[in-house]
mmCIF file with all atom_site columns, C-alpha atoms in Angstrom:
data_model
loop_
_atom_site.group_PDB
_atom_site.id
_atom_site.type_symbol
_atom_site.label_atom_id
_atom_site.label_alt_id
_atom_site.label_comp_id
_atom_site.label_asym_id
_atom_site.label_entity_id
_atom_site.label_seq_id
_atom_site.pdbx_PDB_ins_code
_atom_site.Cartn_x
_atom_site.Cartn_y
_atom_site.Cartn_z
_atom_site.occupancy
_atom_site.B_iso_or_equiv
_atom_site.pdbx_formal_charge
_atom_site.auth_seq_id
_atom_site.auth_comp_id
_atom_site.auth_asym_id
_atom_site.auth_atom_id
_atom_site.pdbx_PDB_model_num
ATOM 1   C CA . UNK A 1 1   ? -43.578 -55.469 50.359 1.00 89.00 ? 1   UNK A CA 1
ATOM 2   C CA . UNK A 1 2   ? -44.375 -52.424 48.145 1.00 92.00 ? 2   UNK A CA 1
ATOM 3   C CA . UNK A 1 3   ? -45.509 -54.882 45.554 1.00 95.00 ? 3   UNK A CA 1
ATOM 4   C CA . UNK A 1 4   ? -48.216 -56.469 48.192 1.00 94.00 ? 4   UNK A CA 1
ATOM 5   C CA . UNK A 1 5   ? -49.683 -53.375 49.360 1.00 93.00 ? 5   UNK A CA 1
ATOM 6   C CA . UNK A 1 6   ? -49.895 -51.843 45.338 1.00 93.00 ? 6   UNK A CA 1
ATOM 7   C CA . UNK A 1 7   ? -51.819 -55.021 44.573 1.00 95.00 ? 7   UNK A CA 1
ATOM 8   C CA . UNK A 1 8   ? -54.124 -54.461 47.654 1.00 93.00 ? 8   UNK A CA 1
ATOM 9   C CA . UNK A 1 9   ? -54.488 -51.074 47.500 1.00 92.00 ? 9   UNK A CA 1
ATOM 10  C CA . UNK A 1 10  ? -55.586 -51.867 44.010 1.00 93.00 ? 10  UNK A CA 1
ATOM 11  C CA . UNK A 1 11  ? -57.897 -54.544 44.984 1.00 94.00 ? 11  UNK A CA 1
ATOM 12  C CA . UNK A 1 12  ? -59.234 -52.301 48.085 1.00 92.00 ? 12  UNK A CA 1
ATOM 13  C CA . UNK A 1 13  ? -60.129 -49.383 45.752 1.00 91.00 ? 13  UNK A CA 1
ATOM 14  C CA . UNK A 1 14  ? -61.720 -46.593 47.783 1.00 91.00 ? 14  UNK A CA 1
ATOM 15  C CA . UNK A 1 15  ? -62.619 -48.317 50.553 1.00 92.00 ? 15  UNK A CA 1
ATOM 16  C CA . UNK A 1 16  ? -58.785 -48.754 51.303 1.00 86.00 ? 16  UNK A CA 1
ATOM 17  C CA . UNK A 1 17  ? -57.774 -45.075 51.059 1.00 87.00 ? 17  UNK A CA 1
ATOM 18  C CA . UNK A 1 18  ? -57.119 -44.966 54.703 1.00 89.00 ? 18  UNK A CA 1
ATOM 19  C CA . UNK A 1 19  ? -54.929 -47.757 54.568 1.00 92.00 ? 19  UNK A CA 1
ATOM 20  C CA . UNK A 1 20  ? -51.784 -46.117 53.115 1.00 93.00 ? 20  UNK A CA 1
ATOM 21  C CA . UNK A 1 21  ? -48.100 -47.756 53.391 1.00 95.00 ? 21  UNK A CA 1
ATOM 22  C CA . UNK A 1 22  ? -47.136 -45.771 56.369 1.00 94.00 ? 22  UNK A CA 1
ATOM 23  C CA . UNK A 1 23  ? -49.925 -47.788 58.308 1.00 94.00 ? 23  UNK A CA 1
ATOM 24  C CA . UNK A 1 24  ? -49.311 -51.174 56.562 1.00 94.00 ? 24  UNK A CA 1
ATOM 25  C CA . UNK A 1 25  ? -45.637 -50.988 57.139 1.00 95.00 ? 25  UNK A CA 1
ATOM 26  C CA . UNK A 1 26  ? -46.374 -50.031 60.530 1.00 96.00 ? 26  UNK A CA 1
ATOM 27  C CA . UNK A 1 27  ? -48.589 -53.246 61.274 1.00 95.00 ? 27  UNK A CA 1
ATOM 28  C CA . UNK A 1 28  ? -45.704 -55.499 59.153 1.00 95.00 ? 28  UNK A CA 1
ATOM 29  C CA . UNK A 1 29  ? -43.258 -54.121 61.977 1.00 97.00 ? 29  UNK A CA 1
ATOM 30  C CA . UNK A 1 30  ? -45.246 -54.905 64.842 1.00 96.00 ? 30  UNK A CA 1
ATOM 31  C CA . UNK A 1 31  ? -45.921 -58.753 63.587 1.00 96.00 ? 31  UNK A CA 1
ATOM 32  C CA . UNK A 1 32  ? -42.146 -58.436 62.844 1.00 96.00 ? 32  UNK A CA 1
ATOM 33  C CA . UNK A 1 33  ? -41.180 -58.069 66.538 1.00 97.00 ? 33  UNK A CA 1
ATOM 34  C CA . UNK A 1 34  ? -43.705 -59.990 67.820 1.00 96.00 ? 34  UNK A CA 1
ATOM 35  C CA . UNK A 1 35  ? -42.808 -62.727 65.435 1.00 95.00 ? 35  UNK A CA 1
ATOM 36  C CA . UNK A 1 36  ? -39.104 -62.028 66.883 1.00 96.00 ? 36  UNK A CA 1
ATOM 37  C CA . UNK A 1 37  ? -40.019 -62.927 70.626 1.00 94.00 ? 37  UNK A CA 1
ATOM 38  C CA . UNK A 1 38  ? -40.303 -66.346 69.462 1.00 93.00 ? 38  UNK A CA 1
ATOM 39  C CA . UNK A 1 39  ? -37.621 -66.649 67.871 1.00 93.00 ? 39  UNK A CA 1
ATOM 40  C CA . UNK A 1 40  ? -34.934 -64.884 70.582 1.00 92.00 ? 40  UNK A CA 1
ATOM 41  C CA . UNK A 1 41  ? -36.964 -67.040 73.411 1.00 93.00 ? 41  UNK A CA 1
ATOM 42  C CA . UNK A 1 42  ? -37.543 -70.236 71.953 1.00 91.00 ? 42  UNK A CA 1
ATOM 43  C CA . UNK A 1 43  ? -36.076 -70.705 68.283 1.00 89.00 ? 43  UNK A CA 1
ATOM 44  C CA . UNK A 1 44  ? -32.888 -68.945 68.973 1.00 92.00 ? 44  UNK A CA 1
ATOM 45  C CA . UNK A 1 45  ? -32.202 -71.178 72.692 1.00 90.00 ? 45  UNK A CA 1
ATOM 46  C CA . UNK A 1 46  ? -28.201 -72.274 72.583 1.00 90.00 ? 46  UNK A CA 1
ATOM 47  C CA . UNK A 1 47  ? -28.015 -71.232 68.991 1.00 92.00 ? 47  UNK A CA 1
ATOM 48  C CA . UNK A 1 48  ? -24.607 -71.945 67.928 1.00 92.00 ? 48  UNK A CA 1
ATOM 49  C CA . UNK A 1 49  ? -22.737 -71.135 64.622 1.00 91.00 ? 49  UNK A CA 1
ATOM 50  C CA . UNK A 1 50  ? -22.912 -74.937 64.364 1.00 93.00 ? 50  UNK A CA 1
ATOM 51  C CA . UNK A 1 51  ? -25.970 -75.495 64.340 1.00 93.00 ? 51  UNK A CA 1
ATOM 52  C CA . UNK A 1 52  ? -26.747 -73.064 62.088 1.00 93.00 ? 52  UNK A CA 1
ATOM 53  C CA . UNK A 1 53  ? -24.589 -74.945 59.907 1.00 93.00 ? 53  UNK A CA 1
ATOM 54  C CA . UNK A 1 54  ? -26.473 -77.636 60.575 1.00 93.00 ? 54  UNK A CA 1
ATOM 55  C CA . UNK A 1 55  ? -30.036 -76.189 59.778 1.00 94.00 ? 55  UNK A CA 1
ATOM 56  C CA . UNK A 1 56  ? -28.247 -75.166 56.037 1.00 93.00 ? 56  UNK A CA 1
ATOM 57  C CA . UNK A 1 57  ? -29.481 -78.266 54.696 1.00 93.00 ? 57  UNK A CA 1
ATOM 58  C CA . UNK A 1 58  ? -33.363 -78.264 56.296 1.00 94.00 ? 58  UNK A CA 1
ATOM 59  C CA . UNK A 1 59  ? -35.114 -76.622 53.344 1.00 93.00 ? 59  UNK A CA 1
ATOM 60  C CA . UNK A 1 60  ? -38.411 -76.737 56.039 1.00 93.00 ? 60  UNK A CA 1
ATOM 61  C CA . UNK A 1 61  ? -36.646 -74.030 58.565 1.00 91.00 ? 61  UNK A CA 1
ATOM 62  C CA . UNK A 1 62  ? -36.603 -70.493 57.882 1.00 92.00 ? 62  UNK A CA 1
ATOM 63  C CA . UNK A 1 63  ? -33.417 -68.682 56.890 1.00 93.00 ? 63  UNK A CA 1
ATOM 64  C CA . UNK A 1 64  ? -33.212 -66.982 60.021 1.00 93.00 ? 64  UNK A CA 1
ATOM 65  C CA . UNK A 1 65  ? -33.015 -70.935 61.346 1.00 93.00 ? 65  UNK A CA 1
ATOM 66  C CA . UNK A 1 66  ? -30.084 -71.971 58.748 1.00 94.00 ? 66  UNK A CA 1
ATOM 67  C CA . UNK A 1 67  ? -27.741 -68.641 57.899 1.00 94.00 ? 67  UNK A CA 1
ATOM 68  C CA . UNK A 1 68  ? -25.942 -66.563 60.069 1.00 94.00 ? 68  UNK A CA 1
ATOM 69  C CA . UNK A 1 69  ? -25.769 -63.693 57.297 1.00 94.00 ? 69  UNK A CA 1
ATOM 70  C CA . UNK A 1 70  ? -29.861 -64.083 57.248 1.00 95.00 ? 70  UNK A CA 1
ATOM 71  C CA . UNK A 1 71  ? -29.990 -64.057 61.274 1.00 95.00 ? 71  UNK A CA 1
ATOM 72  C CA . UNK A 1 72  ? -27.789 -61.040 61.129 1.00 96.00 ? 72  UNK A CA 1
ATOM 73  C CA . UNK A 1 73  ? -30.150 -59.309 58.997 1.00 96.00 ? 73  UNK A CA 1
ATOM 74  C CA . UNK A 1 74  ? -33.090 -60.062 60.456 1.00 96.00 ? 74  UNK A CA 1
ATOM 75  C CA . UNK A 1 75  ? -31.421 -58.392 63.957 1.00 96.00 ? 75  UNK A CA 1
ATOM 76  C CA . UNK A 1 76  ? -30.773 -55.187 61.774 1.00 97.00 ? 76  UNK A CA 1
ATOM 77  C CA . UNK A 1 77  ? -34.374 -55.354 60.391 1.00 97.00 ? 77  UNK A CA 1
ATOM 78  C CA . UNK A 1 78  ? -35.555 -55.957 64.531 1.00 97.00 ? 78  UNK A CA 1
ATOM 79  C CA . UNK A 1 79  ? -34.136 -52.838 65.492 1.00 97.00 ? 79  UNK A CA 1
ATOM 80  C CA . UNK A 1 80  ? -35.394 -50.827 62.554 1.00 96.00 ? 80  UNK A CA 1
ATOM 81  C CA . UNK A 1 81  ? -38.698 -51.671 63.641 1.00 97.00 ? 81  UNK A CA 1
ATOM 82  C CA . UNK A 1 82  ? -37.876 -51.427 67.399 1.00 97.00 ? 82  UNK A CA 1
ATOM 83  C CA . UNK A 1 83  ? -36.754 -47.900 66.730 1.00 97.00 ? 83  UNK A CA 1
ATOM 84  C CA . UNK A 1 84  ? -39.504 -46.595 65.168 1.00 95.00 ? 84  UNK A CA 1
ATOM 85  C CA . UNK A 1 85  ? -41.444 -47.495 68.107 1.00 96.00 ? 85  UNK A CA 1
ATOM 86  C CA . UNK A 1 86  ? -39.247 -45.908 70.781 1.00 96.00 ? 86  UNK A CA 1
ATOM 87  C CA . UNK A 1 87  ? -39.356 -42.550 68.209 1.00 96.00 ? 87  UNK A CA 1
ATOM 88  C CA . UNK A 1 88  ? -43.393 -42.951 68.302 1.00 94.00 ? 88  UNK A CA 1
ATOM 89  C CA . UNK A 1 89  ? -43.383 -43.796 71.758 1.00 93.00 ? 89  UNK A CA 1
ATOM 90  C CA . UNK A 1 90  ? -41.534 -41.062 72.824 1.00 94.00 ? 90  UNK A CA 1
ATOM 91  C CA . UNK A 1 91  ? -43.195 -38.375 70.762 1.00 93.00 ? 91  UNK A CA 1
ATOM 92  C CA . UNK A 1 92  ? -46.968 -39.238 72.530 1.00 92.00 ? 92  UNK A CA 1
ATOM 93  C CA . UNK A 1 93  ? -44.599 -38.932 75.583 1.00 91.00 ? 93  UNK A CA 1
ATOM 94  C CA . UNK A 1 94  ? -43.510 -35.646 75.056 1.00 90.00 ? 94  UNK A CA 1
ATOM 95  C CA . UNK A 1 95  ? -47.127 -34.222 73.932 1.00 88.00 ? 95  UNK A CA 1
ATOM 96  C CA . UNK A 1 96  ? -48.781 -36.070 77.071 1.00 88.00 ? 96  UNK A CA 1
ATOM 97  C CA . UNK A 1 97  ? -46.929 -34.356 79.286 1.00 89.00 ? 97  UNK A CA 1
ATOM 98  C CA . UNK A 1 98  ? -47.033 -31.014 77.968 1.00 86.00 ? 98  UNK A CA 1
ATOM 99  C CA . UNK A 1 99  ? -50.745 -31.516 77.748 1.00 85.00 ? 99  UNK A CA 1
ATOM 100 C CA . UNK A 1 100 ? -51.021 -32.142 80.756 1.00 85.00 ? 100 UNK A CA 1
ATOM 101 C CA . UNK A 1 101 ? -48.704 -29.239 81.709 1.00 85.00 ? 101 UNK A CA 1
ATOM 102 C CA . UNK A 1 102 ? -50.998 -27.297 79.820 1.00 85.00 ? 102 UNK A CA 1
ATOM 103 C CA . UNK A 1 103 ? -54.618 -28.274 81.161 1.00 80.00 ? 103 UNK A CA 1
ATOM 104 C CA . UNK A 1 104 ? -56.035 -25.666 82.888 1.00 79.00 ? 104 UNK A CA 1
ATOM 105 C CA . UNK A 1 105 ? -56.024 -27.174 86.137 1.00 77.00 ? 105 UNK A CA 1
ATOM 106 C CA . UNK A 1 106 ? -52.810 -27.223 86.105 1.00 68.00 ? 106 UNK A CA 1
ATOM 107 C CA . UNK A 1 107 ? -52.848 -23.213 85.859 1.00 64.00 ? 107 UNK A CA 1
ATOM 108 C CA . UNK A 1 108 ? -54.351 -22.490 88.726 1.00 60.00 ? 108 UNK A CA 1
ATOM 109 C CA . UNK A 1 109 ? -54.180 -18.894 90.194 1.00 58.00 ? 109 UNK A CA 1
ATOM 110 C CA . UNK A 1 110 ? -52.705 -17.605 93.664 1.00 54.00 ? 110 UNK A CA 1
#
C-alpha cells in the first residue's frame, strides 16, 4: 500500500499535502470493514473448511473465498482496523464529555 500512496502523493504534488498516509490508511480501513460485512453476511454463509477446499481451484474467487490461512488473515487484518476505530472512537468520547463537563453552563454558581 505504501507503494500506491508514494506514487499518488507523487502524482498529487502540492495539492495532495493534506492527504498524508495516516488519512489514506485510515480510508483503506474503513472500505476494509465495510468490504468485510459482505463477506461475514453473505460470502462467508455455511462456510465450511470444505468448501474452502473447494473454492482452491476457482482462480475467479478471492483468496479470502479459497484459503483458510488467507481467511485467517484477513480476520487479523479486520480487527486491526476495527481497533483503531474503537481507540478513535473512544478518545472523541472521552474529550466530549469532558467538554461538556467543562462548558460553562455546566459551572453554574449557588
Amino acid at each position: 500500500l505504501k507503494f500506491y500512496f508514494t506514487r499518488l502523493a507523487e502524482l498529487l504534488g502540492d495539492r495532495g499535502e493534506d492527504f498524508t498516509f495516516d488519512v489514506a490508511m485510515r480510508l483503506y480501513d474503513m472500505c476494509l470493514l465495510d468490504y468485510a460485512r459482505i463477506v461475514l453476511s453473505q460470502f462467508w454463509k455455511g462456510m465450511t473448511p470444505a468448501k474452502f477446499a473447494e473454492n482452491r481451484a476457482h482462480m475467479n474467487k478471492a483468496m479470502v473465498y479459497r484459503d483458510v490461512r488467507s481467511a485467517l488473515y484477513f480476520l487479523r487484518r479486520l480487527d486491526r482496523a476495527a481497533t483503531r476505530f474503537e481507540v478513535e472512537f473512544e478518545k472523541e468520547n472521552k474529550k466530549r464529555k469532558r467538554d461538556v463537563a467543562e462548558a460553562p453552563e455546566n459551572h453554574s454558581e449557588h
